[in-house]
Tab-separated table of C-alpha atoms in Angstrom:
chain	number	residue	atom	x	y	z
F	1	ARG	CA	-98.038	53.585	105.784
F	2	CYS	CA	-94.573	53.015	107.223
F	3	SER	CA	-91.777	51.645	105.063
F	4	PRO	CA	-87.978	51.467	105.424
F	5	ARG	CA	-85.744	53.079	102.822
F	6	SER	CA	-82.336	51.526	102.361
F	7	ALA	CA	-79.051	53.368	102.813
F	8	PRO	CA	-77.300	55.496	101.780
F	9	LYS	CA	-79.526	58.574	101.449
F	10	ARG	CA	-77.118	61.241	102.692
F	11	THR	CA	-77.247	63.354	99.530
F	12	LEU	CA	-81.030	63.388	99.457
F	13	LEU	CA	-81.942	63.362	103.161
F	14	GLY	CA	-78.867	64.603	105.066
F	15	LYS	CA	-75.885	63.220	106.960
F	16	ASN	CA	-77.911	61.440	109.696
F	17	THR	CA	-79.404	58.873	107.311
F	18	GLY	CA	-76.295	56.787	106.662
F	19	ALA	CA	-78.132	53.614	107.688
F	20	GLY	CA	-81.330	54.525	105.841
F	21	ASP	CA	-84.555	55.905	107.236
F	22	MET	CA	-88.269	55.282	107.619
F	23	SER	CA	-90.852	56.810	105.317
F	24	MET	CA	-94.183	57.476	107.052
F	25	THR	CA	-97.197	58.510	105.004
F	26	SER	CA	-100.561	59.456	106.495
F	27	THR	CA	-103.771	57.964	105.196
F	28	ASN	CA	-105.564	60.502	103.029
F	29	PRO	CA	-109.223	61.361	103.600
F	30	SER	CA	-111.699	59.465	101.454
F	31	ILE	CA	-115.403	59.779	100.709
F	32	ASP	CA	-116.109	56.445	102.419
F	33	PHE	CA	-117.321	56.779	106.019
F	34	GLU	CA	-115.061	55.104	108.553
F	35	ALA	CA	-114.623	55.482	112.316
F	36	VAL	CA	-112.333	53.646	114.744
F	37	CYS	CA	-111.777	54.060	118.488
F	38	GLY	CA	-109.199	52.284	120.636
F	39	LEU	CA	-108.897	52.262	124.436
F	40	THR	CA	-106.079	50.931	126.621
F	41	PHE	CA	-105.960	50.735	130.413
F	42	GLY	CA	-103.103	49.544	132.595
F	43	ASN	CA	-101.320	49.849	135.898
F	44	TYR	CA	-100.084	53.211	137.221
F	45	GLU	CA	-103.375	54.745	136.026
F	46	LYS	CA	-102.481	54.108	132.383
F	47	GLN	CA	-105.199	55.474	130.082
F	48	ARG	CA	-104.736	55.711	126.329
F	49	SER	CA	-107.385	56.506	123.759
F	50	SER	CA	-107.057	56.977	120.032
F	51	SER	CA	-109.713	57.513	117.415
F	52	PHE	CA	-110.335	58.774	113.926
F	53	VAL	CA	-113.360	59.649	111.827
F	54	ASN	CA	-113.314	59.814	108.053
F	55	GLY	CA	-116.107	60.768	105.682
F	56	ALA	CA	-117.415	62.916	102.870
F	57	PHE	CA	-118.641	66.453	103.385
F	58	SER	CA	-119.752	66.577	99.749
F	59	ASP	CA	-119.095	64.705	96.504
F	60	THR	CA	-115.758	66.490	96.100
F	61	LEU	CA	-114.672	67.172	99.711
F	62	ALA	CA	-113.526	64.512	102.188
F	63	LEU	CA	-112.559	65.164	105.825
F	64	ARG	CA	-110.557	63.102	108.326
F	65	SER	CA	-109.855	63.828	111.994
F	66	SER	CA	-107.582	61.906	114.389
F	67	VAL	CA	-107.239	62.323	118.170
F	68	LEU	CA	-104.799	60.716	120.625
F	69	SER	CA	-104.648	60.991	124.425
F	70	ASP	CA	-102.083	59.106	126.533
F	71	GLN	CA	-101.674	59.434	130.334
F	72	ARG	CA	-99.832	57.376	132.949
F	73	ASP	CA	-98.556	58.084	136.443
F	74	GLY	CA	-94.834	57.828	137.034
F	75	TYR	CA	-93.523	54.515	138.314
F	76	ILE	CA	-90.161	55.619	139.718
F	77	ASP	CA	-90.268	57.277	143.141
F	78	ASN	CA	-87.942	60.124	144.066
F	79	PRO	CA	-87.622	60.107	147.879
F	80	ALA	CA	-85.660	63.386	147.751
F	81	THR	CA	-88.556	65.372	146.237
F	82	GLY	CA	-91.497	63.059	146.961
F	83	GLU	CA	-92.484	63.079	143.281
F	84	ASP	CA	-93.132	60.299	140.791
F	85	GLN	CA	-90.946	60.168	137.696
F	86	LEU	CA	-91.432	58.775	134.183
F	87	ASN	CA	-95.033	59.868	133.863
F	88	THR	CA	-96.799	60.344	130.528
F	89	ASP	CA	-99.154	63.186	129.635
F	90	LEU	CA	-99.679	63.581	125.889
F	91	TYR	CA	-102.455	64.535	123.543
F	92	SER	CA	-102.557	65.324	119.834
F	93	VAL	CA	-105.060	66.251	117.146
F	94	LYS	CA	-104.779	66.012	113.369
F	95	LEU	CA	-107.294	67.364	110.857
F	96	GLN	CA	-107.223	66.746	107.108
F	97	ALA	CA	-109.292	67.952	104.174
F	98	LEU	CA	-109.055	66.652	100.607
F	99	TRP	CA	-110.882	68.642	97.910
F	100	GLU	CA	-111.036	67.304	94.361
F	101	PRO	CA	-112.951	69.893	92.316
F	102	SER	CA	-112.115	68.065	89.069
F	103	ASP	CA	-110.453	64.899	87.823
F	104	GLU	CA	-107.232	66.849	87.207
F	105	THR	CA	-106.988	68.843	90.452
F	106	SER	CA	-106.722	67.899	94.122
F	107	ILE	CA	-106.016	70.090	97.147
F	108	HIS	CA	-104.938	68.420	100.401
F	109	VAL	CA	-104.679	70.423	103.645
F	110	ILE	CA	-103.271	68.963	106.890
F	111	ALA	CA	-103.230	70.702	110.291
F	112	ASP	CA	-101.829	69.042	113.420
F	113	TYR	CA	-101.186	69.935	117.064
F	114	SER	CA	-99.621	67.968	119.919
F	115	ASN	CA	-98.842	68.770	123.544
F	116	SER	CA	-96.528	66.718	125.761
F	117	ASP	CA	-95.736	67.372	129.446
F	118	GLU	CA	-93.736	64.536	130.985
F	119	THR	CA	-91.016	63.850	133.531
F	120	CYS	CA	-88.646	61.897	131.406
F	121	CYS	CA	-85.588	59.800	131.195
F	122	TYR	CA	-84.845	58.409	134.649
F	123	ALA	CA	-83.367	55.044	135.513
F	124	MET	CA	-82.473	53.047	138.598
F	125	ALA	CA	-78.824	52.485	139.417
F	126	THR	CA	-77.647	48.944	140.097
F	127	ARG	CA	-74.740	48.516	142.469
F	128	ILE	CA	-72.841	45.667	144.034
F	129	ASP	CA	-72.706	46.150	147.789
F	130	ASP	CA	-69.420	45.753	149.584
F	131	PRO	CA	-70.142	44.217	153.007
F	132	SER	CA	-66.779	45.361	154.387
F	133	GLN	CA	-67.433	48.983	153.298
F	134	THR	CA	-63.742	49.254	152.372
F	135	GLY	CA	-63.840	48.495	148.641
F	136	PRO	CA	-64.543	50.635	145.574
F	137	MET	CA	-68.188	51.311	146.490
F	138	ALA	CA	-67.138	52.856	149.800
F	139	LEU	CA	-64.764	55.171	147.920
F	140	ILE	CA	-67.469	56.125	145.433
F	141	ASP	CA	-70.024	56.777	148.181
F	142	GLY	CA	-67.467	58.886	150.052
F	143	PHE	CA	-66.642	60.888	146.927
F	144	TYR	CA	-70.260	61.625	146.068
F	145	THR	CA	-71.143	62.406	149.697
F	146	ALA	CA	-68.357	65.008	149.797
F	147	LEU	CA	-69.284	66.373	146.378
F	148	ALA	CA	-72.957	66.794	147.328
F	149	ALA	CA	-72.069	68.291	150.736
F	150	GLY	CA	-69.824	70.838	149.011
F	151	ARG	CA	-72.836	72.030	147.055
F	152	GLY	CA	-75.122	71.943	150.088
F	153	LEU	CA	-77.100	68.962	148.776
F	154	PRO	CA	-77.855	65.552	150.291
F	155	TYR	CA	-76.426	62.387	148.731
F	156	TYR	CA	-78.546	59.249	148.600
F	157	PRO	CA	-76.669	56.042	147.804
F	158	ALA	CA	-78.343	53.648	145.381
F	159	GLY	CA	-80.724	51.177	146.972
F	160	ASP	CA	-82.452	48.060	145.756
F	161	GLN	CA	-83.139	48.357	142.032
F	162	PHE	CA	-86.527	46.688	142.481
F	163	GLU	CA	-87.738	49.445	144.817
F	164	ARG	CA	-87.996	51.718	141.746
F	165	GLU	CA	-86.363	54.654	143.493
F	166	ASN	CA	-84.157	57.301	141.949
F	167	TYR	CA	-82.716	60.063	144.097
F	168	THR	CA	-82.389	63.355	142.250
F	169	ASN	CA	-82.448	66.866	143.649
F	170	THR	CA	-84.616	68.237	140.841
F	171	THR	CA	-87.363	66.988	138.576
F	172	ASP	CA	-86.588	67.129	134.872
F	173	SER	CA	-89.642	67.775	132.787
F	174	ASP	CA	-90.026	67.434	129.048
F	175	GLU	CA	-92.596	69.940	127.857
F	176	SER	CA	-93.185	70.437	124.155
F	177	ILE	CA	-95.838	71.788	121.842
F	178	ASP	CA	-95.671	70.855	118.174
F	179	GLN	CA	-97.919	72.190	115.473
F	180	GLY	CA	-97.924	72.145	111.719
F	181	LEU	CA	-99.824	73.086	108.615
F	182	SER	CA	-99.287	71.787	105.093
F	183	LEU	CA	-100.901	72.389	101.727
F	184	ASP	CA	-100.462	70.101	98.732
F	185	VAL	CA	-101.940	71.164	95.399
F	186	THR	CA	-101.770	68.661	92.535
F	187	HIS	CA	-102.888	69.418	89.002
F	188	ASP	CA	-102.528	67.058	86.042
F	189	LEU	CA	-101.393	69.074	83.016
F	190	ASN	CA	-102.219	66.218	80.613
F	191	ASP	CA	-100.667	66.978	77.208
F	192	VAL	CA	-100.088	70.685	77.841
F	193	LEU	CA	-96.361	70.134	78.324
F	194	THR	CA	-94.467	67.992	75.803
């Protein structure tokens, strides 16, 4: 479930929620069997699969597992390094167990893991060519040519934006591994506390 929460929430959720935030709640395991699988294919070798299985292990224990895999080749070429940029390589797994030994007690355990290894955040530059090569673009090209030469690097002026080329001397990669474990124990005290 995903639902917006209106602003302001700074006291409760911190200074970065001045405009509100989104509350995301996972679906809990249930004793009803359910399984879903989704597949997506596209250009640049796009392959995405997601699935989950939910069911009862016993009358009081329900399990739920979710898996996601998302891959795509990069679609921006870097002639300086010969590599593709803006690729996607992600997978994640989430396991949940809900144990309800009595009507008053429930124990919910969630474990998750995700791995992402991508070349991220590139864009194509758009420029207005100056046929006379005497205007501002000529000055900018001259400045960057001298700057790159001073560092011993080549300078590649921006080309046609529809060629999907971005000249960089290095490849920035975004590699991250996220993992988590949570335990939620709920017990109804009934009329014990007054």
